[in-house]
mmCIF file of C-alpha atoms and ligand atoms in Angstrom:
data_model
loop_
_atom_site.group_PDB
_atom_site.id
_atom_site.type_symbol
_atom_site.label_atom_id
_atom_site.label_comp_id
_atom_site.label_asym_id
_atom_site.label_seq_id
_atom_site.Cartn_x
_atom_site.Cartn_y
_atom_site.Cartn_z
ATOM 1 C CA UNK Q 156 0.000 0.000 0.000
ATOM 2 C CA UNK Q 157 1.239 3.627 -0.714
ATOM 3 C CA UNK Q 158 1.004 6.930 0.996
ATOM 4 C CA UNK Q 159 0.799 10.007 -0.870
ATOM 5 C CA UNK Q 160 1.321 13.640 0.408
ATOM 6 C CA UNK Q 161 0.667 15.398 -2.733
ATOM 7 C CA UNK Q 162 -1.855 15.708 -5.660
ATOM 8 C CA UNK Q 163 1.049 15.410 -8.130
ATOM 9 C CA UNK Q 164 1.859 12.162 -6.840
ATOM 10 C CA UNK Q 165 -1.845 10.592 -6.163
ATOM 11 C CA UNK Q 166 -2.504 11.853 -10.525
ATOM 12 C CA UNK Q 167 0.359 9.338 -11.244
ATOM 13 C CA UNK Q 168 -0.859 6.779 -9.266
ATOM 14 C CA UNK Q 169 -3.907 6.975 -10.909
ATOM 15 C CA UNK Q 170 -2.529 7.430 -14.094
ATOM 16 C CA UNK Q 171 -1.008 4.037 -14.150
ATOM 17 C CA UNK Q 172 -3.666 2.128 -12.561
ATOM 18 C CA UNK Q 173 -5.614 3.587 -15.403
ATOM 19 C CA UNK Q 174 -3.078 2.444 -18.199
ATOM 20 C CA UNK Q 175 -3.541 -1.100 -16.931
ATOM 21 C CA UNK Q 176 -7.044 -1.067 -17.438
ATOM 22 C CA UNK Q 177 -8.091 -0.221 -13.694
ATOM 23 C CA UNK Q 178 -10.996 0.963 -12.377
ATOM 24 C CA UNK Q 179 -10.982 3.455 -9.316
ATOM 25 C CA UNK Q 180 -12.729 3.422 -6.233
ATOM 26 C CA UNK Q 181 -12.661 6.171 -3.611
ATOM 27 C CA UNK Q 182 -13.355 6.607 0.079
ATOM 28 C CA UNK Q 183 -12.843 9.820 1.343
ATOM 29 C CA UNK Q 184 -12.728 9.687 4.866
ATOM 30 C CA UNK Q 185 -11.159 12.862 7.791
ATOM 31 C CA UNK Q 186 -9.232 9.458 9.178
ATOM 32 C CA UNK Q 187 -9.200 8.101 12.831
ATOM 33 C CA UNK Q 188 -10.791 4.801 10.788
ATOM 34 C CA UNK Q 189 -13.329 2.605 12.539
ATOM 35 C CA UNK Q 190 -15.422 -0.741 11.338
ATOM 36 C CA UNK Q 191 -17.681 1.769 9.668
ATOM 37 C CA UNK Q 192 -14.998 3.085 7.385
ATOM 38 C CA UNK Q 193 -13.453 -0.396 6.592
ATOM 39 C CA UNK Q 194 -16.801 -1.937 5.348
ATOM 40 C CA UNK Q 195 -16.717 1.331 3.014
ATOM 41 C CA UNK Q 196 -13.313 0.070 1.938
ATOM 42 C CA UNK Q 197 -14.305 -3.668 1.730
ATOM 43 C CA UNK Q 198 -16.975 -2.442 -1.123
ATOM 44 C CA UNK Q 199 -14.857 -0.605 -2.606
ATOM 45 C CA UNK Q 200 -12.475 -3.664 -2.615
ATOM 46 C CA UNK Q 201 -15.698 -5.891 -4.376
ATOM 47 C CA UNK Q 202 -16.275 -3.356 -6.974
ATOM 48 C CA UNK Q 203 -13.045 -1.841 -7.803
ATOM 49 C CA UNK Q 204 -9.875 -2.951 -9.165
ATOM 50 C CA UNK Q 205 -7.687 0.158 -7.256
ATOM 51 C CA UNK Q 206 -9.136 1.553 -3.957
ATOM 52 C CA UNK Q 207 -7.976 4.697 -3.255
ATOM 53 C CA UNK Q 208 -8.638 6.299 0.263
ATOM 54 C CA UNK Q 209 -8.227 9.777 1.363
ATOM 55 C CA UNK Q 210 -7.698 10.725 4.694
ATOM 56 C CA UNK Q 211 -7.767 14.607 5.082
ATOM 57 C CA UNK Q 212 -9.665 16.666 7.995
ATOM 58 C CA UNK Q 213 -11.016 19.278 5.785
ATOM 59 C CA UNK Q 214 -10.784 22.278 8.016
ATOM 60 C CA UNK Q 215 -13.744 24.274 5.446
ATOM 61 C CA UNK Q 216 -16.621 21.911 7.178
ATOM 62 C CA UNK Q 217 -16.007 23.077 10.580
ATOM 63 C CA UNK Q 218 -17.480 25.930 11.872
ATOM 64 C CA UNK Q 219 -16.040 28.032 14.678
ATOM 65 C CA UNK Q 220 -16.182 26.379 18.479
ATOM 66 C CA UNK Q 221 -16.400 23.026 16.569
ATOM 67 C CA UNK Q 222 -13.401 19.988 17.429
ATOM 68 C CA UNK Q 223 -10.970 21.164 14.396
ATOM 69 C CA UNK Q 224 -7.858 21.165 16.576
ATOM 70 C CA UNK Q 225 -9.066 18.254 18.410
ATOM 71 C CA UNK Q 226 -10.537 15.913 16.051
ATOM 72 C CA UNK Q 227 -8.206 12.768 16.142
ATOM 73 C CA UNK Q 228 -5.616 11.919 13.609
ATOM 74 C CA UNK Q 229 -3.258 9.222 13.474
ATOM 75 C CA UNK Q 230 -1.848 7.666 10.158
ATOM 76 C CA UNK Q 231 0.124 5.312 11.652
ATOM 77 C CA UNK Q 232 -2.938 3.694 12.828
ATOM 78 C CA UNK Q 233 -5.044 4.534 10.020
ATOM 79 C CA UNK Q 234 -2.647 3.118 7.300
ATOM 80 C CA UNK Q 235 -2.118 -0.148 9.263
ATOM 81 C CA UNK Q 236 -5.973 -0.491 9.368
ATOM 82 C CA UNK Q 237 -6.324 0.357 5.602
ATOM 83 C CA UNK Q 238 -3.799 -2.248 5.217
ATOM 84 C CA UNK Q 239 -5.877 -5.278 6.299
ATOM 85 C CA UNK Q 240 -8.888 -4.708 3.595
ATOM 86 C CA UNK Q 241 -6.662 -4.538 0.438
ATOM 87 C CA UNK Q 242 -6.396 -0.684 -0.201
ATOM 88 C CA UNK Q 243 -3.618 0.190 -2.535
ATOM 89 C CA UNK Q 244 -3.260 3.847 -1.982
ATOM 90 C CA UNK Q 245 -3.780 6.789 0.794
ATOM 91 C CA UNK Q 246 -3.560 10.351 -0.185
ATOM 92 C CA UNK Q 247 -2.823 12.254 2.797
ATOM 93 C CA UNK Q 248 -2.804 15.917 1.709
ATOM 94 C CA UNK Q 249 -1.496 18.776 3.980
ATOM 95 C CA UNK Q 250 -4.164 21.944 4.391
ATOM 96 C CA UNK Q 251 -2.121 23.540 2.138
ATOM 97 C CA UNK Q 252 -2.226 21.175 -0.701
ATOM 98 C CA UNK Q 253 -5.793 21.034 -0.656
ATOM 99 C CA UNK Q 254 -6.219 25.531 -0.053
ATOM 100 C CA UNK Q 255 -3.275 27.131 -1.035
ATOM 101 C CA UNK Q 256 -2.770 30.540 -0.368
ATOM 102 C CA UNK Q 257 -5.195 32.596 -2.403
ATOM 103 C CA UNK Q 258 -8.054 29.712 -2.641
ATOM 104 C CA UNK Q 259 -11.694 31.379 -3.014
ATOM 105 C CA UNK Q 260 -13.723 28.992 -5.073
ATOM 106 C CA UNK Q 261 -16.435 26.568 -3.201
ATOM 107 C CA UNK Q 262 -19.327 24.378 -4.437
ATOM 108 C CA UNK Q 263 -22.825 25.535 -2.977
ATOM 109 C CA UNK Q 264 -25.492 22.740 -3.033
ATOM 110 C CA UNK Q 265 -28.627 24.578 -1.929
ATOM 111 C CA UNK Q 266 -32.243 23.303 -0.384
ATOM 112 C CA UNK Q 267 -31.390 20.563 0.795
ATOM 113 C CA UNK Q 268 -28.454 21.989 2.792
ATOM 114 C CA UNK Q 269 -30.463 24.350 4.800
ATOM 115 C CA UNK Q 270 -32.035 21.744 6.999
ATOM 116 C CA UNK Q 271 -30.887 19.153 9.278
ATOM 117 C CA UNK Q 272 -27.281 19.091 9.974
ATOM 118 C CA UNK Q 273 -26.810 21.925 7.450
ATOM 119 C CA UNK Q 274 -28.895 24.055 9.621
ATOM 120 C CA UNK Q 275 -26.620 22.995 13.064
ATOM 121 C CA UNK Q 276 -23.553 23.829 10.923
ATOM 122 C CA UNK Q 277 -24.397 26.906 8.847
ATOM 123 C CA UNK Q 278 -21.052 26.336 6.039
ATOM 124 C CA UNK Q 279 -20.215 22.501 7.186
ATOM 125 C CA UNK Q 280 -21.989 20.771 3.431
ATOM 126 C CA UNK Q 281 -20.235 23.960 1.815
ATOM 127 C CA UNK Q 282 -17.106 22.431 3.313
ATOM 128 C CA UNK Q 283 -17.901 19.313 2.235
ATOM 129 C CA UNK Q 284 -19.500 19.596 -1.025
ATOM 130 C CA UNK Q 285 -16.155 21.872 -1.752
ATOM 131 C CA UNK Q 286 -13.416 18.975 -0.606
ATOM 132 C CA UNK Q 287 -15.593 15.988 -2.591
ATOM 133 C CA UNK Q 288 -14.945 18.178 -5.729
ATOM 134 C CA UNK Q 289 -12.030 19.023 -5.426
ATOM 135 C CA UNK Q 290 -11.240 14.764 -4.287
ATOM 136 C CA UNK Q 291 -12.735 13.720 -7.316
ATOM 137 C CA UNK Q 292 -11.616 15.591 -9.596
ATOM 138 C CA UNK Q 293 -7.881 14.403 -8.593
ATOM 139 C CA UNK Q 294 -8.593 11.214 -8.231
ATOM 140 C CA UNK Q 295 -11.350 11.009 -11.029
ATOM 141 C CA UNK Q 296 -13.007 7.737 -9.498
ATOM 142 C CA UNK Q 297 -15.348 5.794 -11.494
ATOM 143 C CA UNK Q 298 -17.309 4.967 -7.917
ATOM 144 C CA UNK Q 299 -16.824 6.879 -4.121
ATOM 145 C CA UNK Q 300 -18.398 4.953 -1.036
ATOM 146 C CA UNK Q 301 -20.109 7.446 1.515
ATOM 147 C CA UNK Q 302 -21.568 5.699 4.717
ATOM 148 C CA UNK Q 303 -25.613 5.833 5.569
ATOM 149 C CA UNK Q 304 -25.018 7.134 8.956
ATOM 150 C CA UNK Q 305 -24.348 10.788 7.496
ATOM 151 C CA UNK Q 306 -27.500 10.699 5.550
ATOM 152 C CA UNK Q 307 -27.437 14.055 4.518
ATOM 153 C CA UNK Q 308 -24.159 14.311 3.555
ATOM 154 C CA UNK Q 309 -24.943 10.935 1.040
ATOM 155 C CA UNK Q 310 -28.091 13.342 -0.343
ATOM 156 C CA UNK Q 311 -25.937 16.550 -1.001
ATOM 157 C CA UNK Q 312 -22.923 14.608 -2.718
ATOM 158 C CA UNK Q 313 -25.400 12.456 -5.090
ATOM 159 C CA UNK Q 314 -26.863 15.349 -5.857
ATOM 160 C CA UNK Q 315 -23.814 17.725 -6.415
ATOM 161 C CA UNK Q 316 -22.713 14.865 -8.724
ATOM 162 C CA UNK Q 317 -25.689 14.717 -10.694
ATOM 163 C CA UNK Q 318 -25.752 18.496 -10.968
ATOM 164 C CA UNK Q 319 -22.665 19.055 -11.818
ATOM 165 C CA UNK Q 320 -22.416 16.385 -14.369
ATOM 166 C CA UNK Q 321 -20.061 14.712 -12.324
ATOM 167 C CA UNK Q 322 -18.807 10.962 -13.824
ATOM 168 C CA UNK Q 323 -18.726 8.829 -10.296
ATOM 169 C CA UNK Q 324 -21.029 6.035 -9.227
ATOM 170 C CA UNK Q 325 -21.884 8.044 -5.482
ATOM 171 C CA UNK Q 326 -22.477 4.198 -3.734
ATOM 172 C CA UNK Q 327 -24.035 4.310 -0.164
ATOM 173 C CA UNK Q 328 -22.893 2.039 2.772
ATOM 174 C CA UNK Q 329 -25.108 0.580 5.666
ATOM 175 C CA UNK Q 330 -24.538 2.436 9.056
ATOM 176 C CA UNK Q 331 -21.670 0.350 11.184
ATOM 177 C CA UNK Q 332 -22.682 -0.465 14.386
ATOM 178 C CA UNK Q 333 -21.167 -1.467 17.310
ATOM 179 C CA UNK Q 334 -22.852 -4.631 18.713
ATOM 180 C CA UNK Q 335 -24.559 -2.939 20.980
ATOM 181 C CA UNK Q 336 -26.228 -0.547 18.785
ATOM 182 C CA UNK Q 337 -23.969 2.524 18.718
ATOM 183 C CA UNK Q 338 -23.959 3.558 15.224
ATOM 184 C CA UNK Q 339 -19.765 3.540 14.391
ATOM 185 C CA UNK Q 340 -17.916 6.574 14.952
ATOM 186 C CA UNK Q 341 -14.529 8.745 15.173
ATOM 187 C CA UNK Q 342 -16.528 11.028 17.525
ATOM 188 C CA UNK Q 343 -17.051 8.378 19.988
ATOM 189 C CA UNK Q 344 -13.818 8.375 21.155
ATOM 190 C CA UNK Q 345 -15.019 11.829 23.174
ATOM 191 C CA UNK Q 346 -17.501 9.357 25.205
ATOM 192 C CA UNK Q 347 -16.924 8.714 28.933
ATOM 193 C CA UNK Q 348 -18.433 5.204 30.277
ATOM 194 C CA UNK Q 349 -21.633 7.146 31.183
ATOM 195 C CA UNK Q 350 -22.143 9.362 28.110
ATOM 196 C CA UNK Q 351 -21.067 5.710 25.885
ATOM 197 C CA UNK Q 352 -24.438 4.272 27.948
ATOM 198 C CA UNK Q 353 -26.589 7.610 27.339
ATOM 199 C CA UNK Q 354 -25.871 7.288 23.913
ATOM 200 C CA UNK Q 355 -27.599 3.722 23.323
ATOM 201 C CA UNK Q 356 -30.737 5.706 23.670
ATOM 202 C CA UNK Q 357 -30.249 7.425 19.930
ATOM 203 C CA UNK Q 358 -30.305 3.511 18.249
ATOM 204 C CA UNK Q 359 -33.240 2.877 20.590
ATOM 205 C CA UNK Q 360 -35.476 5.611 20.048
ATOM 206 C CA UNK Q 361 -34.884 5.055 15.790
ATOM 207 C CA UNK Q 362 -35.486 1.231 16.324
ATOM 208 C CA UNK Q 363 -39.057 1.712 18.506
ATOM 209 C CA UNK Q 364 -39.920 4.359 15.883
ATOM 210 C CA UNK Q 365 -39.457 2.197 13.060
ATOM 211 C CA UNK Q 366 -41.402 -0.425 15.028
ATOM 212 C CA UNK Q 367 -44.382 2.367 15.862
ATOM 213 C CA UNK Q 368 -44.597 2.841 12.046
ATOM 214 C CA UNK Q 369 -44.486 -1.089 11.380
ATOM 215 C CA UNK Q 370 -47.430 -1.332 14.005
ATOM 216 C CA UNK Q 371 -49.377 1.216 11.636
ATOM 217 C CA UNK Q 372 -48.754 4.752 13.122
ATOM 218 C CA UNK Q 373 -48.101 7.877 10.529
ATOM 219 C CA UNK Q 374 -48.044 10.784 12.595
ATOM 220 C CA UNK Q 375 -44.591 12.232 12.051
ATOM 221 C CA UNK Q 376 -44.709 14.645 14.691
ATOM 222 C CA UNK Q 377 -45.913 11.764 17.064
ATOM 223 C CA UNK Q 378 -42.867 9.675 15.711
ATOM 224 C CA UNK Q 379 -40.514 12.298 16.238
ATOM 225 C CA UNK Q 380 -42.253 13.047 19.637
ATOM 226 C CA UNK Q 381 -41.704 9.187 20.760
ATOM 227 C CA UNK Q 382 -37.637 9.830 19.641
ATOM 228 C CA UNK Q 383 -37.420 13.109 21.707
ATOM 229 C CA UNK Q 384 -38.732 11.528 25.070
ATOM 230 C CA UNK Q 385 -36.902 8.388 24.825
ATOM 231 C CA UNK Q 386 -33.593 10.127 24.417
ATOM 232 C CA UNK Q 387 -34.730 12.985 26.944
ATOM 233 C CA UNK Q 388 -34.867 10.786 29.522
ATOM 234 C CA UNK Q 389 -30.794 10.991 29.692
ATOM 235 C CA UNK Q 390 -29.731 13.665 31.598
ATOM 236 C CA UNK Q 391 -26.522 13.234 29.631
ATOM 237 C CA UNK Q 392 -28.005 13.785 26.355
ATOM 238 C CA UNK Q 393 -28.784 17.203 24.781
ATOM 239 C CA UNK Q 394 -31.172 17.118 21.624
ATOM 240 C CA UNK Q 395 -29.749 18.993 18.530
ATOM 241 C CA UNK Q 396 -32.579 18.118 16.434
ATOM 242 C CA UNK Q 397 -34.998 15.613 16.049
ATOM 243 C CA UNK Q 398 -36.366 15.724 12.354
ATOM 244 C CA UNK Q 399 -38.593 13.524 9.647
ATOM 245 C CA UNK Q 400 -38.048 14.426 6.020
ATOM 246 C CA UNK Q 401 -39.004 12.438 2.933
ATOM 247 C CA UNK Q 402 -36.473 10.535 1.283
ATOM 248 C CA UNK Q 403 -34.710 11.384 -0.815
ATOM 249 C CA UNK Q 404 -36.296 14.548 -1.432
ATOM 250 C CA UNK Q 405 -35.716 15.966 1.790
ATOM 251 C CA UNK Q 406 -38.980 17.915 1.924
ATOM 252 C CA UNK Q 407 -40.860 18.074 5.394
ATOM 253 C CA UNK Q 408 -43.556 15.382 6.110
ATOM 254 C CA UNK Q 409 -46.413 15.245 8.062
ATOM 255 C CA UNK Q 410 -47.737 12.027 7.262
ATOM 256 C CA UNK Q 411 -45.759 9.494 6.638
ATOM 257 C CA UNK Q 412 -46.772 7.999 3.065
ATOM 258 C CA UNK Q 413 -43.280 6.767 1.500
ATOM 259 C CA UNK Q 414 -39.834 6.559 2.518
ATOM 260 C CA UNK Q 415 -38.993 9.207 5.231
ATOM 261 C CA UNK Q 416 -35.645 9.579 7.007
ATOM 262 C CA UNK Q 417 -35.607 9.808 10.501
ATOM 263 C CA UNK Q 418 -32.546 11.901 11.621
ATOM 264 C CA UNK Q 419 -31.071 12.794 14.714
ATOM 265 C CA UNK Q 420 -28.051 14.556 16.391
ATOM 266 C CA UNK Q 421 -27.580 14.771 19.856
ATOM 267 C CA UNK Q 422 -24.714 16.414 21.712
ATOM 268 C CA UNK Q 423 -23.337 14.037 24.436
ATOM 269 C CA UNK Q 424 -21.177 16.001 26.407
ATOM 270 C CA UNK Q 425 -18.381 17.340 24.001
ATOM 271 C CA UNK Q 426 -18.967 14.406 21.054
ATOM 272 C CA UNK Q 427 -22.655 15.431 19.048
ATOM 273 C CA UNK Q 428 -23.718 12.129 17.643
ATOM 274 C CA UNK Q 429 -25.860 11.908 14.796
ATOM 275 C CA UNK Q 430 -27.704 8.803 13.396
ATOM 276 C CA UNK Q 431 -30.741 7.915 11.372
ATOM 277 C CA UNK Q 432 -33.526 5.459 9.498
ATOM 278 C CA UNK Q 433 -35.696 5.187 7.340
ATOM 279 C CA UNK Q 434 -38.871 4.867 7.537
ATOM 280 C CA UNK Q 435 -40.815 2.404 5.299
ATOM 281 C CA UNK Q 436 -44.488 2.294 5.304
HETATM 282 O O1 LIG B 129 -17.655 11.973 6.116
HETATM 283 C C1 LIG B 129 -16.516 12.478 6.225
HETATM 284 O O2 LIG B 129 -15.621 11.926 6.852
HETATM 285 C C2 LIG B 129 -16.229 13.807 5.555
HETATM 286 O O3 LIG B 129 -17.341 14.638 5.602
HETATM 287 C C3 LIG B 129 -15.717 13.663 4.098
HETATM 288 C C4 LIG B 129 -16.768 13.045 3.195
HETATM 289 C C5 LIG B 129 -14.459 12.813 4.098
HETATM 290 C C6 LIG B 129 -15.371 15.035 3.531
HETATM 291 O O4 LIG B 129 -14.377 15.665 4.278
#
């Protein structure tokens, strides 16, 4: 497996995977890997004949007061995990690589953006949408693996690539939980024992909602009421939001007639944990 630093370096890669008749997967990830990004990497590994992964903290999706400084990083680790699921290649850009001095262009995907986490983290799917680009179009995959747990962000890159004419397969990943329900996580390294406990509530609360819908109820706001109180009833646990959409569309619902995601994030002392379902009538 290699490790690249710069873009120059990743292009040739690519380049000669290419020449021998290669296609490319990608899985961006901010590193810190967990179960949840290896089964991204496995798929890749199934589809792909060269899995690329990048591991960059992009510092344009975090908003001021967010974990920037102290979100974890640790290639060592990372590259020895990458190593056990086949991946050929990490790029490993410096900030600078990715926004050199001067840098003022970002990608804006809009509606869908302004709700949800997007609303929590006025800029954060800016950031994002901004560092996909700019990802593939070094690495000019023919498919990039995004995980189900950050639902939204799935919605805004499919549709960026769509919109922007963009040639990548966007393939979506089931959420990675722990086997206790804790949807996977570089965040939950933050949790203390008692927070870790608290947090089982957020699995809970989606799980009896789906089974509330199974059992015949539509009510959104009586769904999203059943969420609230099951998680409020953890001192530890302070709601961000609670929210139905439809899905894909991401347009508010108030009954539930098709597919509707379910989303939450929840702030758990300093980790805010975000998870999700959807709903199936
Ligand atoms: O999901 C993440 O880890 C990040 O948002 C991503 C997609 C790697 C972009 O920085």
């Amino acid at each position: 497996m290699r490790i690249f630093h710069t873009i120059a370096e990743i292009r040739e890669f690519v380049r000669q995977a290419r020449a021998d008749g290669h296609s490319i997967g990608l899985v961006p990830t901010m590193g810190y890997l967990h179960e949840g990004h290896l089964e991204l990497m496995s798929q890749a590994k199934k589809q792909c004949d060269t899995v690329i992964i990048s591991i960059f903290v992009n510092p344009a999706q975090f908003g001021p007061g967010e974990d920037l400084a102290s979100y974890p990083r640790d290639l060592d680790r990372d590259a020895g995990m990458a190593e056990t699921v086949g991946v050929d290649a990490i790029f490993n850009p410096g900030v600078e690589e990715i926004y050199p001095s001067g840098y003022c262009t970002y990608v804006d995907v809009e509606r869908i953006t302004d709700r949800l986490c997007g609303a929590s983290r006025p800029g954060h799917f800016r950031g994002v949408a901004t560092v996909v680009t700019k990802l593939f179009n070094i690495v000019k995959p023919d498919y990039a693996f995004f995980g189900q747990k950050d639902a939204q962000q799935v919605l805004v890159i499919k549709r960026m690539a769509t919109d922007l004419n963009m040639e990548v397969e966007v393939v979506t990943v089931p959420t990675v939980r722990e086997r206790d329900g804790l949807a996977m996580s570089s965040r939950n390294i933050y949790l203390d024992p008692a927070q870790r406990q608290a947090a089982l509530s957020l699995n809970r609360s989606l799980k009896r909602a789906a089974a509330e819908v199974r059992a015949g109820e539509r009510d959104a706001a009586k769904i999203r009421q059943l969420v609230i109180d099951i998680i409020k009833a953890e001192p530890l646990a302070e709601i961000d939001y609670v929210e139905i959409y439809s899905h894909p569309d991401l347009e508010p619902v108030e009954a539930i007639k098709g597919p509707a995601l379910l989303a939450l994030a929840v702030k758990m002392g300093r980790a805010r944990l975000i998870d999700n379902i959807i709903l199936h009538v």
